[in-house]
Coordinates of C-alpha atoms and ligand atoms in Angstrom, one line a residue:
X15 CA -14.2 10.6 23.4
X16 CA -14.6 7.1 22.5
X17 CA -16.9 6.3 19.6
X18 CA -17.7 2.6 18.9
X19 CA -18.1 1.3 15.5
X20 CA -20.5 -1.1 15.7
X21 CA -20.0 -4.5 14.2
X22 CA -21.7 -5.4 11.0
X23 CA -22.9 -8.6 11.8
X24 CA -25.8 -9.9 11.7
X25 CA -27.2 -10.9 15.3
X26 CA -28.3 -14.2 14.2
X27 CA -24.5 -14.9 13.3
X28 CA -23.5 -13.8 17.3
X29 CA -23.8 -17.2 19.2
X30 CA -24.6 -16.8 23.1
X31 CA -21.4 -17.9 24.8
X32 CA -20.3 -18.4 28.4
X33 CA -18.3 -15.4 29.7
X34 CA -14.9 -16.8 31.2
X35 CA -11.9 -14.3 31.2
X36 CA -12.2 -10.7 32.3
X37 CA -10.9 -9.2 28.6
X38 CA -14.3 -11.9 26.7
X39 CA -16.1 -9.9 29.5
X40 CA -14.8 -6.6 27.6
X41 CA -15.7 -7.6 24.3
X42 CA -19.2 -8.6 25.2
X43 CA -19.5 -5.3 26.5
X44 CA -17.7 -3.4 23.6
X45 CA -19.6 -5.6 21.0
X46 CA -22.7 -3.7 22.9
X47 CA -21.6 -0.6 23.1
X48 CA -21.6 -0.9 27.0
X49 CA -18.0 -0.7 28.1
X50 CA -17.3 2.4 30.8
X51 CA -15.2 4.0 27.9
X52 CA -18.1 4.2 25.8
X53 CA -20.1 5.7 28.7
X54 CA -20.7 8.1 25.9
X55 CA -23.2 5.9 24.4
X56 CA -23.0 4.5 20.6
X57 CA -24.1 7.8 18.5
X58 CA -26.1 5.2 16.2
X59 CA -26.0 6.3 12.3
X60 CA -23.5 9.5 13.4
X61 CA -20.6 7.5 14.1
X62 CA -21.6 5.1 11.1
X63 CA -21.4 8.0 8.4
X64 CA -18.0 9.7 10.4
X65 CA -16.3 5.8 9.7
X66 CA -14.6 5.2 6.7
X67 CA -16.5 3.1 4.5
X68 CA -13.1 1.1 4.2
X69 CA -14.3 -0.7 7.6
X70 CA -17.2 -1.9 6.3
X71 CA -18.0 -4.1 3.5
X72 CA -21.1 -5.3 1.7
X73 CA -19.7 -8.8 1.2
X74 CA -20.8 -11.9 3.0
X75 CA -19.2 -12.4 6.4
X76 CA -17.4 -15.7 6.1
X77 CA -18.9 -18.6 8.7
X78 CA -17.1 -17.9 12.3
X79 CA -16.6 -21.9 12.0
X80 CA -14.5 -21.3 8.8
X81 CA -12.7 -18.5 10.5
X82 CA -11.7 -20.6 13.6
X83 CA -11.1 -24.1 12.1
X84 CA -9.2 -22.9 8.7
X85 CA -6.3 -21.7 10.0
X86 CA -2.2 -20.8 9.4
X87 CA -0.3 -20.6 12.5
X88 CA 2.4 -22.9 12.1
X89 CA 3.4 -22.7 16.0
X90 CA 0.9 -25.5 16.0
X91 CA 1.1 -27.4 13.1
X92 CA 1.4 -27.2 9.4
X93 CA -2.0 -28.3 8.7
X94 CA -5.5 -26.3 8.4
X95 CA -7.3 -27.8 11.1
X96 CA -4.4 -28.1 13.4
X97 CA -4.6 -24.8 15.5
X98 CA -7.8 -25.4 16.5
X99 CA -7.1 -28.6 17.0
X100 CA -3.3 -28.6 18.9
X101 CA -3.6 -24.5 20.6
X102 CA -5.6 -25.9 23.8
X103 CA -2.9 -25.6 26.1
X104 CA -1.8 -21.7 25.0
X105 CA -2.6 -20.1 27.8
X106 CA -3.0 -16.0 25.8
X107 CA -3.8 -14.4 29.6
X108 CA -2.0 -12.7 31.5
X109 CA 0.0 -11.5 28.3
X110 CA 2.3 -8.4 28.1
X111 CA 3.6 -6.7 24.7
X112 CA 7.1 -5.1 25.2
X113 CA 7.7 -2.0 22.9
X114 CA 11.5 -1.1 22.3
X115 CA 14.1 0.1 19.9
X116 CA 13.6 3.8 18.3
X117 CA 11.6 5.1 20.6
X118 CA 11.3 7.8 23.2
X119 CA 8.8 5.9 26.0
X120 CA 9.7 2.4 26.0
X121 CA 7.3 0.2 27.0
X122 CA 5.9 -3.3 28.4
X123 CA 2.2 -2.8 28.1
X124 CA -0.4 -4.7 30.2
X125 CA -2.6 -6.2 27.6
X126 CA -6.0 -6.0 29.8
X127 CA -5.0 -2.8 30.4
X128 CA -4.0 -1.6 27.2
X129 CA -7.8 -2.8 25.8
X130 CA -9.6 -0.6 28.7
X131 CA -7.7 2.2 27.7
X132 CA -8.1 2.2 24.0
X133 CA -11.1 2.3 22.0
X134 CA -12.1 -1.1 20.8
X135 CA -13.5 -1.1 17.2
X136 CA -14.9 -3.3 14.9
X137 CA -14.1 -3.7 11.6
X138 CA -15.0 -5.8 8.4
X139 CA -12.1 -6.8 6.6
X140 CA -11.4 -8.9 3.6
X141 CA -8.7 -11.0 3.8
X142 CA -6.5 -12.7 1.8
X143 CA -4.0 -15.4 2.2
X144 CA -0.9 -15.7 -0.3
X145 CA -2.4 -19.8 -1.1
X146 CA -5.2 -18.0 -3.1
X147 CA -8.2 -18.2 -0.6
X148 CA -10.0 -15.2 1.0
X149 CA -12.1 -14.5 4.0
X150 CA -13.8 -11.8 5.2
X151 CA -13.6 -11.3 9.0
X152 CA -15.5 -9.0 11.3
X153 CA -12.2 -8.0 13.5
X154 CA -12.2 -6.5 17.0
X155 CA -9.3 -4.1 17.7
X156 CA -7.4 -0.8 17.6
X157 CA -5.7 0.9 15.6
X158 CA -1.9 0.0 15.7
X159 CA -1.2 3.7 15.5
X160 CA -2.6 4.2 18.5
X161 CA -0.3 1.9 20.4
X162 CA 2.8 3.0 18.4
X163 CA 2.1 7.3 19.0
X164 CA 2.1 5.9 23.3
X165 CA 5.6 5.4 22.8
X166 CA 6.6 8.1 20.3
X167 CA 8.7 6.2 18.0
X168 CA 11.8 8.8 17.0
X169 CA 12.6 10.7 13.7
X170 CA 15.1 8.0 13.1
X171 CA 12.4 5.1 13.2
X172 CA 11.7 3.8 9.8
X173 CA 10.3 -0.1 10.2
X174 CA 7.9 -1.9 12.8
X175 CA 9.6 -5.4 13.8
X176 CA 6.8 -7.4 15.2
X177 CA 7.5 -10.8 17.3
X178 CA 5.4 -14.1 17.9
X179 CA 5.9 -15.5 21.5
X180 CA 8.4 -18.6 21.7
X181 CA 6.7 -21.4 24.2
X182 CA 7.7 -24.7 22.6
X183 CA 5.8 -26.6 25.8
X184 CA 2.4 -25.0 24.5
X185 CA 3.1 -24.5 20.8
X186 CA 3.2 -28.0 19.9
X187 CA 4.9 -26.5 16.2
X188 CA 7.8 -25.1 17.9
X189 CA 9.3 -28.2 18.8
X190 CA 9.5 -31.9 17.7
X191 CA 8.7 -33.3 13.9
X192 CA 6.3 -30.4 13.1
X193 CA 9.6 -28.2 13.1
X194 CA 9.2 -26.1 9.8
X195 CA 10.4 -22.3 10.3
X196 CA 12.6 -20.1 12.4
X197 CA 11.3 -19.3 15.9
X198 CA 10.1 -16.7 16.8
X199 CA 8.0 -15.9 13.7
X200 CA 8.7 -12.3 12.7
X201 CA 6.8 -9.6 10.6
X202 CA 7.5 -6.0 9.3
X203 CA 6.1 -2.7 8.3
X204 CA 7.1 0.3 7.2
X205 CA 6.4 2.9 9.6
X206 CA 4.0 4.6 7.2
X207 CA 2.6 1.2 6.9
X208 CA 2.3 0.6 10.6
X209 CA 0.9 4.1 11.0
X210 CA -1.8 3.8 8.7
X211 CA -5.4 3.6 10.1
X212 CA -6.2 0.7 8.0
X213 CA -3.7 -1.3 10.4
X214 CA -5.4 -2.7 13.0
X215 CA -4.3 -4.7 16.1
X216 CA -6.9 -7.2 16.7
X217 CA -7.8 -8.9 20.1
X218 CA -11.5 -10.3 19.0
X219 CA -13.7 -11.2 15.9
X220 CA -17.2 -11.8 15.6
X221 CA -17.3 -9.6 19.1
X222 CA -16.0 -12.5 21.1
X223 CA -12.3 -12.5 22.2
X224 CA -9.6 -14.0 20.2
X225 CA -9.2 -17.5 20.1
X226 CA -5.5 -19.1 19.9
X227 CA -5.8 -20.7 16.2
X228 CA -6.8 -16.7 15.2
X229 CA -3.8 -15.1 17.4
X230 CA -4.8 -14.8 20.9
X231 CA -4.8 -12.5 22.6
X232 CA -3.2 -10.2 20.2
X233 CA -2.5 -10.1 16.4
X234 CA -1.5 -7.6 13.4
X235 CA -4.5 -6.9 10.6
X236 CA -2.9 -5.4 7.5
X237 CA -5.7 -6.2 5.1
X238 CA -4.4 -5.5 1.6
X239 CA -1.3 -7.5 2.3
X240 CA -1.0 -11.3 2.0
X241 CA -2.1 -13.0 5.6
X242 CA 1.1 -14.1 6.0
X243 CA 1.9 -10.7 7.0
X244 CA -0.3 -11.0 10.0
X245 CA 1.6 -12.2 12.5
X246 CA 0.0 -13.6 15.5
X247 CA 0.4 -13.6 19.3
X248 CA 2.5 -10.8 19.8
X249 CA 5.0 -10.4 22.6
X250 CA 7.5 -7.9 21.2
X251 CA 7.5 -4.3 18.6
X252 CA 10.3 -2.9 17.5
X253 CA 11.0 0.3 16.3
X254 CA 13.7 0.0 13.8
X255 CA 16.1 2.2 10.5
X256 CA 16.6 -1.3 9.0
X257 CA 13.8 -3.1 6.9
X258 CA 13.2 -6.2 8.9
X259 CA 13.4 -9.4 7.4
X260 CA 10.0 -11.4 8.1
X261 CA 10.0 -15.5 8.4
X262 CA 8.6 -16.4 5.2
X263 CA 11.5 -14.2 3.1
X264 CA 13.7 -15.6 4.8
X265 CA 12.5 -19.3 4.6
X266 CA 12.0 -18.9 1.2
X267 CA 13.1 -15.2 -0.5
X268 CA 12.1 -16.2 -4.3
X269 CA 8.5 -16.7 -3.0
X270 CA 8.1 -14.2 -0.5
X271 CA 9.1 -10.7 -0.2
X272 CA 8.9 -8.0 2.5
X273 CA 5.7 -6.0 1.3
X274 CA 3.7 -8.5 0.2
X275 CA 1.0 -6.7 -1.5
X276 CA -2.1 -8.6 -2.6
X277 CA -1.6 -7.9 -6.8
X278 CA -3.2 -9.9 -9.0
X279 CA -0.8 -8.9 -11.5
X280 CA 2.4 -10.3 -9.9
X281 CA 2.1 -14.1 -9.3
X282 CA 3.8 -16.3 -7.1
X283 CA 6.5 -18.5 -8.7
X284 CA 4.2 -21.6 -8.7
X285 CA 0.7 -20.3 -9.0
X286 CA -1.3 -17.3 -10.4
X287 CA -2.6 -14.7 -7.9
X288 CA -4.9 -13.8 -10.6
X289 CA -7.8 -15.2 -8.1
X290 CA -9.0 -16.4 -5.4
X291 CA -11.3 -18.9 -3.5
X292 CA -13.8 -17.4 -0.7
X293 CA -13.9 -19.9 2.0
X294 CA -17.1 -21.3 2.7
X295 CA -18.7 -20.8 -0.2
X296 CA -19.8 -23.3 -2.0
X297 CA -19.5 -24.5 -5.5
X298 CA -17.8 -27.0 -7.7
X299 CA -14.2 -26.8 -8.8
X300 CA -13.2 -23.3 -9.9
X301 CA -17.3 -22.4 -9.7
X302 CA -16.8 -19.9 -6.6
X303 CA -13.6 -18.7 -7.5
X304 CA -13.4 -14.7 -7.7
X305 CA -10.8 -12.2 -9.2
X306 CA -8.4 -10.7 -7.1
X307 CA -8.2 -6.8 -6.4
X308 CA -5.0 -4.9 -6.4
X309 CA -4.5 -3.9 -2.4
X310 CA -6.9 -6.3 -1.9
X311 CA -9.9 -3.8 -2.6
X312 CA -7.6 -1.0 -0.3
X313 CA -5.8 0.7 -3.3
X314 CA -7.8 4.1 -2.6
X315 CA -6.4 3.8 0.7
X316 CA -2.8 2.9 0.5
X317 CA -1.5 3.0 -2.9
X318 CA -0.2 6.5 -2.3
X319 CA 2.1 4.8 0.0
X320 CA 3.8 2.8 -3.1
X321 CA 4.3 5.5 -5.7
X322 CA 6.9 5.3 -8.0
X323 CA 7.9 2.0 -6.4
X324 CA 8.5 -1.4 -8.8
X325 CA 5.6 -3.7 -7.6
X326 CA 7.4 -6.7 -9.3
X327 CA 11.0 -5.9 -7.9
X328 CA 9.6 -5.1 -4.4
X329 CA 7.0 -7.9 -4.1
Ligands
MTE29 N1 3.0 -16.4 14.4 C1 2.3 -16.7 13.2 N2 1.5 -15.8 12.6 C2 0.9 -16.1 11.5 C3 1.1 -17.4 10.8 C4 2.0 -18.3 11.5 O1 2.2 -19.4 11.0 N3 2.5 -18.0 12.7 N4 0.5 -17.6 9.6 C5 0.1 -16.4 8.8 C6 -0.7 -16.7 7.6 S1 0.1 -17.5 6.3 C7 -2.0 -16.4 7.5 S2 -2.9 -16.6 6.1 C8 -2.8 -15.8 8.7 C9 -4.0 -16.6 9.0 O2 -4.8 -16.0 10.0 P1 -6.1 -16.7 10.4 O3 -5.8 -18.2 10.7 O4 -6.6 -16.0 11.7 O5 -7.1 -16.6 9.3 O6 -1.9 -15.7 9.9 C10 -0.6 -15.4 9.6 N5 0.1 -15.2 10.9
MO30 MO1 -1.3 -17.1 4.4

């Protein structure tokens, strides 16, 4: 039965937008708990209590225009206002994800079809990026669990590999003088990682579809990891025994490990993680700066996964 969480936003916040692609059509629909999935109709304040509180949060939404005009995504430039800027000419439909390696059912999923036949949810997530600034972002999405138990990854599996798409005539990052890291951008999870329902696949946010500078039309949510662990626009998974080694370790492997858990207690070689700055909020200097949680907030949903580990050894 599909059960639709609804989104926590504010209508006011939900601008009126022409309806252009068959999956924004979805969304709209989803975002109203309309979609033929959801023919059993929104169960109101039911479904609300049944959620986890985890995917919801009593913290200001960040602006949509921060969320879609402060961006990483280094396929299209190096700067914060490039994706929005340079991503025009990704074209995120039709799009395919291909699912191989340890697995029983490998697969090349139909992304249009994929989101009709899983249940769409929102959830508010905060977010925090490895530079010290935080969001927090109403995502769209499903559960990457859900995905992964479609192909029944073996006993043997032990790490997610995830891919970014390689289109140098689109991504204006991936070729010429903006050439910073090895393509294509990679990302890992352990599999207890991957499997955990906090991980979320996302293909929307503020219950519109993705646009490319957030990861069109598909992109990993692991919120009490750095952002960088988010990779975006995702062509390929891979079910793996070998931990996968993401971009930014190996671009830089004293700076960035593989796990990548927000602690405030560890900081990066050349700044504190101690805390962080909420974007688009206000204030002078460090005036909105806020302290950073361990897990990002998460810890009493995924520190089990971590015990007896070394925190500073495996940053
Ligand atoms: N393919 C790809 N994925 C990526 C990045 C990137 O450069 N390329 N940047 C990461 C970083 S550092 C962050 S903080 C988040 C930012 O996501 P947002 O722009 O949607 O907030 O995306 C992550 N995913
Ligand atoms: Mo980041």
């Amino acid at each position: 039965m599909a059960v639709y969480h609804p989104p926590k936003i504010p209508s006011s916040e939900i601008t009126p937008q022409s309806v252009y692609t068959q999956r924004r059509t979805f969304l709209k629909l989803a975002a109203l708990g309309l979609t033929t999935l959801a023919t059993t109709k929104y169960a109101g304040a039911a479904a609300l209590n049944s959620s986890s509180s985890a995917y919801m949060l009593d913290e200001k939404l960040t602006p949509q225009k921060d969320v879609t005009t402060y961006n990483n995504f280094y396929e299209f430039g190096l700067s914060k206002d490039d994706p929005s800027k340079l991503s025009g000419n990704f074209k995120s439909s039709p799009w395919t994800v291909t699912i191989d390696g340890m697995v029983s059912k490998p697969a090349t999923f139909d992304l249009d079809k994929l989101i009709k036949e899983l249940t769409i949810e929102s959830r508010v997530y905060r977010m925090r990026c490895v530079e010290a600034w935080s969001m927090v972002i109403p995502w769209d999405g499903f559960p990457l669990a859900a995905l992964l138990k479609k192909v029944e990854p073996l006993g043997s599996a032990k790490y997610v590999r995830f891919e970014t798409i390689v289109r140098p005539d689109e991504m204006p990052g991936q070729s010429g003088f903006f050439q910073s890291l090895d393509w294509p951008y990679v990302e890992g999870l352990r599999l207890d990682e991957a499997m955990n329902p906090l991980t979320l696949l996302a293909v929307g946010l503020y219950g519109e579809t993705l646009l490319n500078q957030n990861g069109a039309p598909l992109r990993l949510v692991v919120p009490w990891k750095y952002g960088f662990k988010g990779i975006k626009s995702i062509t390929r998974i891979s079910l793996t025994d070998q931990e996968p080694k993401n971009t930014w370790q190996i671009a830089n492997p004293q700076e960035y490990g593989f796990y990548a858990n927000v602690n405030p207690t560890v900081d990066h070689p050349r700044w504190s993680q101690a805390t962080e700055r909420r974007i688009g909020e206000g204030g002078f200097f460090g005036a909105n700066r806020r302290p950073t949680l361990p897990f990002n907030g998460y810890a009493d949903e995924v520190a089990a996964l971590y015990t007896g580990m070394d925190l500073k050894a495996h940053f």
